[in-house]
PDB file of C-alpha atoms in Angstrom:
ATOM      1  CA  UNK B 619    -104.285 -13.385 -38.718  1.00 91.00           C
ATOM      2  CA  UNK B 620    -107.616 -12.181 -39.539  1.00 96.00           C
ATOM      3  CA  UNK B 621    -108.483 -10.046 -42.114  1.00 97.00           C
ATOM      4  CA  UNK B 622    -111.726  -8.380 -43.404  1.00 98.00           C
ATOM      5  CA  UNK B 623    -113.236  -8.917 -47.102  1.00 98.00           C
ATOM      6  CA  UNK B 624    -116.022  -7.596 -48.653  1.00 98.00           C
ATOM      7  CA  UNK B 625    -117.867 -10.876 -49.679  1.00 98.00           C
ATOM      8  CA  UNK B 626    -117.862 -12.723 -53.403  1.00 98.00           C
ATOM      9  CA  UNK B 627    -120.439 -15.269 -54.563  1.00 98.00           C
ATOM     10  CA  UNK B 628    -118.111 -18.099 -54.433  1.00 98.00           C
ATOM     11  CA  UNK B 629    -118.506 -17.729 -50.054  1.00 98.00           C
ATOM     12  CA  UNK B 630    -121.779 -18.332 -50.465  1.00 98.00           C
ATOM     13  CA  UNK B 631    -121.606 -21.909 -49.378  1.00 98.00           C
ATOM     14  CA  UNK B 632    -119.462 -20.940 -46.233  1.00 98.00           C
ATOM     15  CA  UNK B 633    -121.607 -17.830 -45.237  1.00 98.00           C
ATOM     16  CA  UNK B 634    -124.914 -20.288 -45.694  1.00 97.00           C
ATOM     17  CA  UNK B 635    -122.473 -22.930 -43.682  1.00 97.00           C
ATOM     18  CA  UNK B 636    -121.349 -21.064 -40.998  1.00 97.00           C
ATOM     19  CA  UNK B 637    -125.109 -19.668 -39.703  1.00 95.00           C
ATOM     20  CA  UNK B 638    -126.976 -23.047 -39.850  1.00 94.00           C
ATOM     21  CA  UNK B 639    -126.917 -23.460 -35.954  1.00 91.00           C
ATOM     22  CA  UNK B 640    -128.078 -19.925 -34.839  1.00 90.00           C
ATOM     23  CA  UNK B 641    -130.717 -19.786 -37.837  1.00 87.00           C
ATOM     24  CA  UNK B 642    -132.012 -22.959 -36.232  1.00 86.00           C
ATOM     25  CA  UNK B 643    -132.502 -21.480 -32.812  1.00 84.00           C
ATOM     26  CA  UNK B 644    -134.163 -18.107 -34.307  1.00 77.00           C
ATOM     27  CA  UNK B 645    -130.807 -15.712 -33.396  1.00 83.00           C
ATOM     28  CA  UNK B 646    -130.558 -15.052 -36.899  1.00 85.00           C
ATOM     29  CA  UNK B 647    -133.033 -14.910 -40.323  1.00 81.00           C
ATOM     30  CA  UNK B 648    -132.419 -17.428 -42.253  1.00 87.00           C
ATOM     31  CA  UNK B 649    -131.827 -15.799 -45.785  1.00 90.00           C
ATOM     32  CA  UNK B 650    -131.664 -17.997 -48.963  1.00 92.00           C
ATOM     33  CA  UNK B 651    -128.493 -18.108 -51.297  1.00 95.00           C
ATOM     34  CA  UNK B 652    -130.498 -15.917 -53.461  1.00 96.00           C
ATOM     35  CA  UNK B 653    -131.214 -13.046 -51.037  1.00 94.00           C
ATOM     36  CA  UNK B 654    -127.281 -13.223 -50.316  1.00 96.00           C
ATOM     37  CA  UNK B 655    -126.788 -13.436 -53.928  1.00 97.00           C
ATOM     38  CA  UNK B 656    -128.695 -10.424 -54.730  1.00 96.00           C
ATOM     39  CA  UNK B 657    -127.011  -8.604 -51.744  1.00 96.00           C
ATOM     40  CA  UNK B 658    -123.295  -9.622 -52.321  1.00 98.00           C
ATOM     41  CA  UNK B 659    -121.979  -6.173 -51.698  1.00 97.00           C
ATOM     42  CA  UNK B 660    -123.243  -5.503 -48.450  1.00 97.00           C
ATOM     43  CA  UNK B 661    -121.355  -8.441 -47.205  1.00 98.00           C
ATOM     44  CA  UNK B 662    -118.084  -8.033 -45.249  1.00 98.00           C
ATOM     45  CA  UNK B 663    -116.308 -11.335 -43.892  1.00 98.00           C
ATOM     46  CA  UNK B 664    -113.635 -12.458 -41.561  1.00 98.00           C
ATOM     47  CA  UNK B 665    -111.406 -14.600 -42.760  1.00 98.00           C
ATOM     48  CA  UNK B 666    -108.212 -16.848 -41.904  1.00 97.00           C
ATOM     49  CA  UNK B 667    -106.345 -17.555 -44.302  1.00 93.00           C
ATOM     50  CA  UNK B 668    -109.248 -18.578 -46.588  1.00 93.00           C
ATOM     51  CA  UNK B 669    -111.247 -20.141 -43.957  1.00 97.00           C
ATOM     52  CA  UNK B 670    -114.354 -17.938 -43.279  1.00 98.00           C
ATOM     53  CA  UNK B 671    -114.699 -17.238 -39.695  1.00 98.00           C
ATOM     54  CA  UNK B 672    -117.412 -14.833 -39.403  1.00 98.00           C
ATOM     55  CA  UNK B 673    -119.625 -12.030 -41.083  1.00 98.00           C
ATOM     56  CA  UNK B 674    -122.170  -9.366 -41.375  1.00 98.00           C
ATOM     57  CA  UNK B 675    -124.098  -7.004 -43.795  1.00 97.00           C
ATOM     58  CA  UNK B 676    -124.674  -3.433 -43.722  1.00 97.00           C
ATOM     59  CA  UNK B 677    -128.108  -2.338 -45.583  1.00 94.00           C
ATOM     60  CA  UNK B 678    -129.442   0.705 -46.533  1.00 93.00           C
ATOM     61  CA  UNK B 679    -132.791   1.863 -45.435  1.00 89.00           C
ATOM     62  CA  UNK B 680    -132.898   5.107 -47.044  1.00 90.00           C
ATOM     63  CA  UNK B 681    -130.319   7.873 -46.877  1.00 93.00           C
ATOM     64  CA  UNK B 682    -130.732   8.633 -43.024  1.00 93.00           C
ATOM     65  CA  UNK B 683    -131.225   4.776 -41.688  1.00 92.00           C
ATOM     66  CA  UNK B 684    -128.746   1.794 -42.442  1.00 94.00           C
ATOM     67  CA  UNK B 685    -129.039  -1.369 -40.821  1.00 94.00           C
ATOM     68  CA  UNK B 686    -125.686  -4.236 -39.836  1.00 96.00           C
ATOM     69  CA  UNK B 687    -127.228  -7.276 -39.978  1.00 93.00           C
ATOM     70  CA  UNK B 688    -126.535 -11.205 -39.764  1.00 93.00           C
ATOM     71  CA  UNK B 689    -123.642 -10.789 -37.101  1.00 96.00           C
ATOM     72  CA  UNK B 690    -121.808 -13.768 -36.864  1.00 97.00           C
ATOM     73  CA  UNK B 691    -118.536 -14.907 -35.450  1.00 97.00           C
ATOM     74  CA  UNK B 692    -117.614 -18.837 -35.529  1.00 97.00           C
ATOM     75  CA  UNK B 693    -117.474 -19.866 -31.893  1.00 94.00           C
ATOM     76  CA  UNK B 694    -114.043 -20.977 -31.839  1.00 96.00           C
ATOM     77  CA  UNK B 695    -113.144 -17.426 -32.991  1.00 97.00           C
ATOM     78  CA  UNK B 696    -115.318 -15.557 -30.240  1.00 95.00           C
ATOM     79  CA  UNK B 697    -113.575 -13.352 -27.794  1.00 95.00           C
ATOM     80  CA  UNK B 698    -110.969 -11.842 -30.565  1.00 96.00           C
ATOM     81  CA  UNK B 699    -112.540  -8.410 -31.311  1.00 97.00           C
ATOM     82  CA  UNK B 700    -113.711  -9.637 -35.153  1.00 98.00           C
ATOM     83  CA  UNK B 701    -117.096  -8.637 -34.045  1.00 98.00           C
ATOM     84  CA  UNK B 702    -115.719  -5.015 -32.789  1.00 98.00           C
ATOM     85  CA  UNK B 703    -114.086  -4.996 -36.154  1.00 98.00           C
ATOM     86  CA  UNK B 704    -116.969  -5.954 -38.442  1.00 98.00           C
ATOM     87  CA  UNK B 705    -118.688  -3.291 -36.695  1.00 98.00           C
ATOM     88  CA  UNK B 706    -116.274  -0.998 -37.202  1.00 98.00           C
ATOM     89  CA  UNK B 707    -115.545  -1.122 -40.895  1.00 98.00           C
ATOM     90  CA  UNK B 708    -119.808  -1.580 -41.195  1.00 98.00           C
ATOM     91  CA  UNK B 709    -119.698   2.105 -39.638  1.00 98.00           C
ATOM     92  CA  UNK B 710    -117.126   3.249 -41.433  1.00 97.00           C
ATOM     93  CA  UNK B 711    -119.037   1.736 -44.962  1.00 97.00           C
ATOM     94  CA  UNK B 712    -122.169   3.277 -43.864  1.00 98.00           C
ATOM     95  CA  UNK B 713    -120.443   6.867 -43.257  1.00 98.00           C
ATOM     96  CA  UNK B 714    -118.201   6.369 -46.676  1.00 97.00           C
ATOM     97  CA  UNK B 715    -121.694   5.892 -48.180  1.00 96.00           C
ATOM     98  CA  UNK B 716    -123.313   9.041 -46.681  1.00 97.00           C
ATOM     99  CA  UNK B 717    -125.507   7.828 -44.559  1.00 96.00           C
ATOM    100  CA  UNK B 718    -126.621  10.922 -42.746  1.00 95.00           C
ATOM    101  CA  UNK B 719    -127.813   9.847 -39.177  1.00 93.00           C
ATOM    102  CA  UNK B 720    -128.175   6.661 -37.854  1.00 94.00           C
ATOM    103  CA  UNK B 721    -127.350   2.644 -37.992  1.00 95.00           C
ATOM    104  CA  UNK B 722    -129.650   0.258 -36.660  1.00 93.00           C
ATOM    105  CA  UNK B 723    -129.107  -3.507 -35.045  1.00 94.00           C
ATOM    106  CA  UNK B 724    -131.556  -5.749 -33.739  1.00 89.00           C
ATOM    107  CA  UNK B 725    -129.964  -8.042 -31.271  1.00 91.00           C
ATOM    108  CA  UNK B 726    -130.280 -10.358 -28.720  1.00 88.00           C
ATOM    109  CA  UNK B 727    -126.594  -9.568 -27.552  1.00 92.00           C
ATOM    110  CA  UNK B 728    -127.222  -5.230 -26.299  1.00 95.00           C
ATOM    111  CA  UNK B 729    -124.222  -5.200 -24.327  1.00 96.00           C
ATOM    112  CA  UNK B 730    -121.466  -5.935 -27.106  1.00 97.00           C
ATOM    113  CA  UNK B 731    -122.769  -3.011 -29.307  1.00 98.00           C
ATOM    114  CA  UNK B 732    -123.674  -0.716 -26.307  1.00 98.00           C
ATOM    115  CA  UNK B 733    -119.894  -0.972 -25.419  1.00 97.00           C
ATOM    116  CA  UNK B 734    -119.427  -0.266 -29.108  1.00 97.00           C
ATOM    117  CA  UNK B 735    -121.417   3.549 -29.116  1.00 97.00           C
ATOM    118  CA  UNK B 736    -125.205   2.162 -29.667  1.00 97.00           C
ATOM    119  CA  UNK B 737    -127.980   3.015 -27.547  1.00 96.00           C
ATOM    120  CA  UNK B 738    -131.311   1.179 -26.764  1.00 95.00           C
ATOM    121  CA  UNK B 739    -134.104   2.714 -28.530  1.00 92.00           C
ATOM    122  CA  UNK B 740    -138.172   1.537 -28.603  1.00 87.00           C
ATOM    123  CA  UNK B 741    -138.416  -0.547 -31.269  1.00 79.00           C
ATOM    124  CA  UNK B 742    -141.761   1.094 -32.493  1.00 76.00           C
ATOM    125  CA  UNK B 743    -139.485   3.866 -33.577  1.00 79.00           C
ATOM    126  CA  UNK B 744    -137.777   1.190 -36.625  1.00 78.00           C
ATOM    127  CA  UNK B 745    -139.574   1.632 -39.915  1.00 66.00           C
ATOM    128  CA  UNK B 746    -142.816  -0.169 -40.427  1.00 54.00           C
ATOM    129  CA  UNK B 747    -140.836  -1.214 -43.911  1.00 54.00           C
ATOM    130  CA  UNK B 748    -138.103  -2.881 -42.000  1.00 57.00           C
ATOM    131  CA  UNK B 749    -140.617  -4.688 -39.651  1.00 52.00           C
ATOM    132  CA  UNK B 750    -142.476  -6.571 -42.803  1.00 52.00           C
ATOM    133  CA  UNK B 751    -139.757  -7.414 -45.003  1.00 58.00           C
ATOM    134  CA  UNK B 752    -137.437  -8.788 -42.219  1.00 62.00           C
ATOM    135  CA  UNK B 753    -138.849  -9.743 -38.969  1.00 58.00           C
ATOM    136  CA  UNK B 754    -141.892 -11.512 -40.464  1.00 57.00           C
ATOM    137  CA  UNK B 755    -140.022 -14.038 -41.117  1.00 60.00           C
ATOM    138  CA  UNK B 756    -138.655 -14.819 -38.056  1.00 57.00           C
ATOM    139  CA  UNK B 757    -139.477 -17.974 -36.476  1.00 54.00           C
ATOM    140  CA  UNK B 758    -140.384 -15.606 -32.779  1.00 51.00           C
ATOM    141  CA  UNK B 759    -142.479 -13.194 -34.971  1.00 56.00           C
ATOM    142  CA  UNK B 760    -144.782 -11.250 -33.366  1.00 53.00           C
ATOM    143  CA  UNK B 761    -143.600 -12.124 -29.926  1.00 56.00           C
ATOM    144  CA  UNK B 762    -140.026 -10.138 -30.130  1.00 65.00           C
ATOM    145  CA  UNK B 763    -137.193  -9.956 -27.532  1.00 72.00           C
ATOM    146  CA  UNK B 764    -134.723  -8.707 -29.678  1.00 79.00           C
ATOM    147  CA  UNK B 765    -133.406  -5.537 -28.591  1.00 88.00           C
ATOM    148  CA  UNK B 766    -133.207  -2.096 -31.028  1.00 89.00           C
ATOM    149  CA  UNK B 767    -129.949   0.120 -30.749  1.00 93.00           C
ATOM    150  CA  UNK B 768    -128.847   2.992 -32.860  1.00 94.00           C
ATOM    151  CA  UNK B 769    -125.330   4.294 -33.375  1.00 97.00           C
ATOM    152  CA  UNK B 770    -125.874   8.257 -34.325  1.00 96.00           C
ATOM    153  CA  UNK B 771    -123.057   8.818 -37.354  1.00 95.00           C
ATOM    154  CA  UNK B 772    -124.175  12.510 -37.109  1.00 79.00           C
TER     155      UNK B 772
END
């Protein structure tokens, strides 16, 4: 049975481990064992027994905007709603925090959070903030077809 964790700095290795492939192909930012380091606690994981099979981050913006980020399920564990979940508890993490409007996810995969509440919005409309820190480093930087949705909390 999976379960969901919030994240310790001894997964590290597994969380770095488990995202080599899609970092490779540009689905997601590679981020270095420091950046997860420093943000530990905005780490939820999927787990089997101990075995990690999947994760994502939820990261504040500012008190209106939070953002789920590094989605990841292994692909042996794809199709069993540990996506939905991680989702789901980053929602319910972002409302327990206060969040007051809206969660953000830039994807390449619309369809799985649109059946999930999100809507498409223009990406112009993100944060100039959230545009430098992040997609800069992307490896398809400035030429972006990754797709913005929002899920409204309020």
């Amino acid at each position: 049975m999976v379960e969901l964790v919030k994240a310790k700095l001894s997964d590290i290795p597994a969380m770095q481990a488990l995202v080599v492939s899609e970092v490779k192909e540009g689905v997601i930012l590679n981020r270095s064992e420091d950046e997860v380091a420093t943000n530990i606690r905005s780490y939820v994981l999927a787990k089997e027994n101990e075995k990690l099979v999947g994760y994502t981050a939820l990261h504040v913006h500012s008190k209106r905007l939070a953002e789920i980020r590094s989605l990841i399920v292994d692909e042996k564990y794809r199709g069993q709603k540990i996506g939905q979940k991680m989702v789901e508890f980053t929602l319910n993490e972002a409302r327990d925090m206060g969040v007051e409007e809206d969660v953000l996810v830039l994807t390449y995969l619309p369809a799985f959070f649109e059946k999930l509440g999100f809507n498409e919005i223009n990406k112009e409309v993100i944060p100039e903030h959230k545009i430098w820190a992040d997609c800069i480093k992307c490896i398809h930087f400035p030429v972006c077809n990754e797709v913005a949705l929002v899920y409204k909390l309020a």
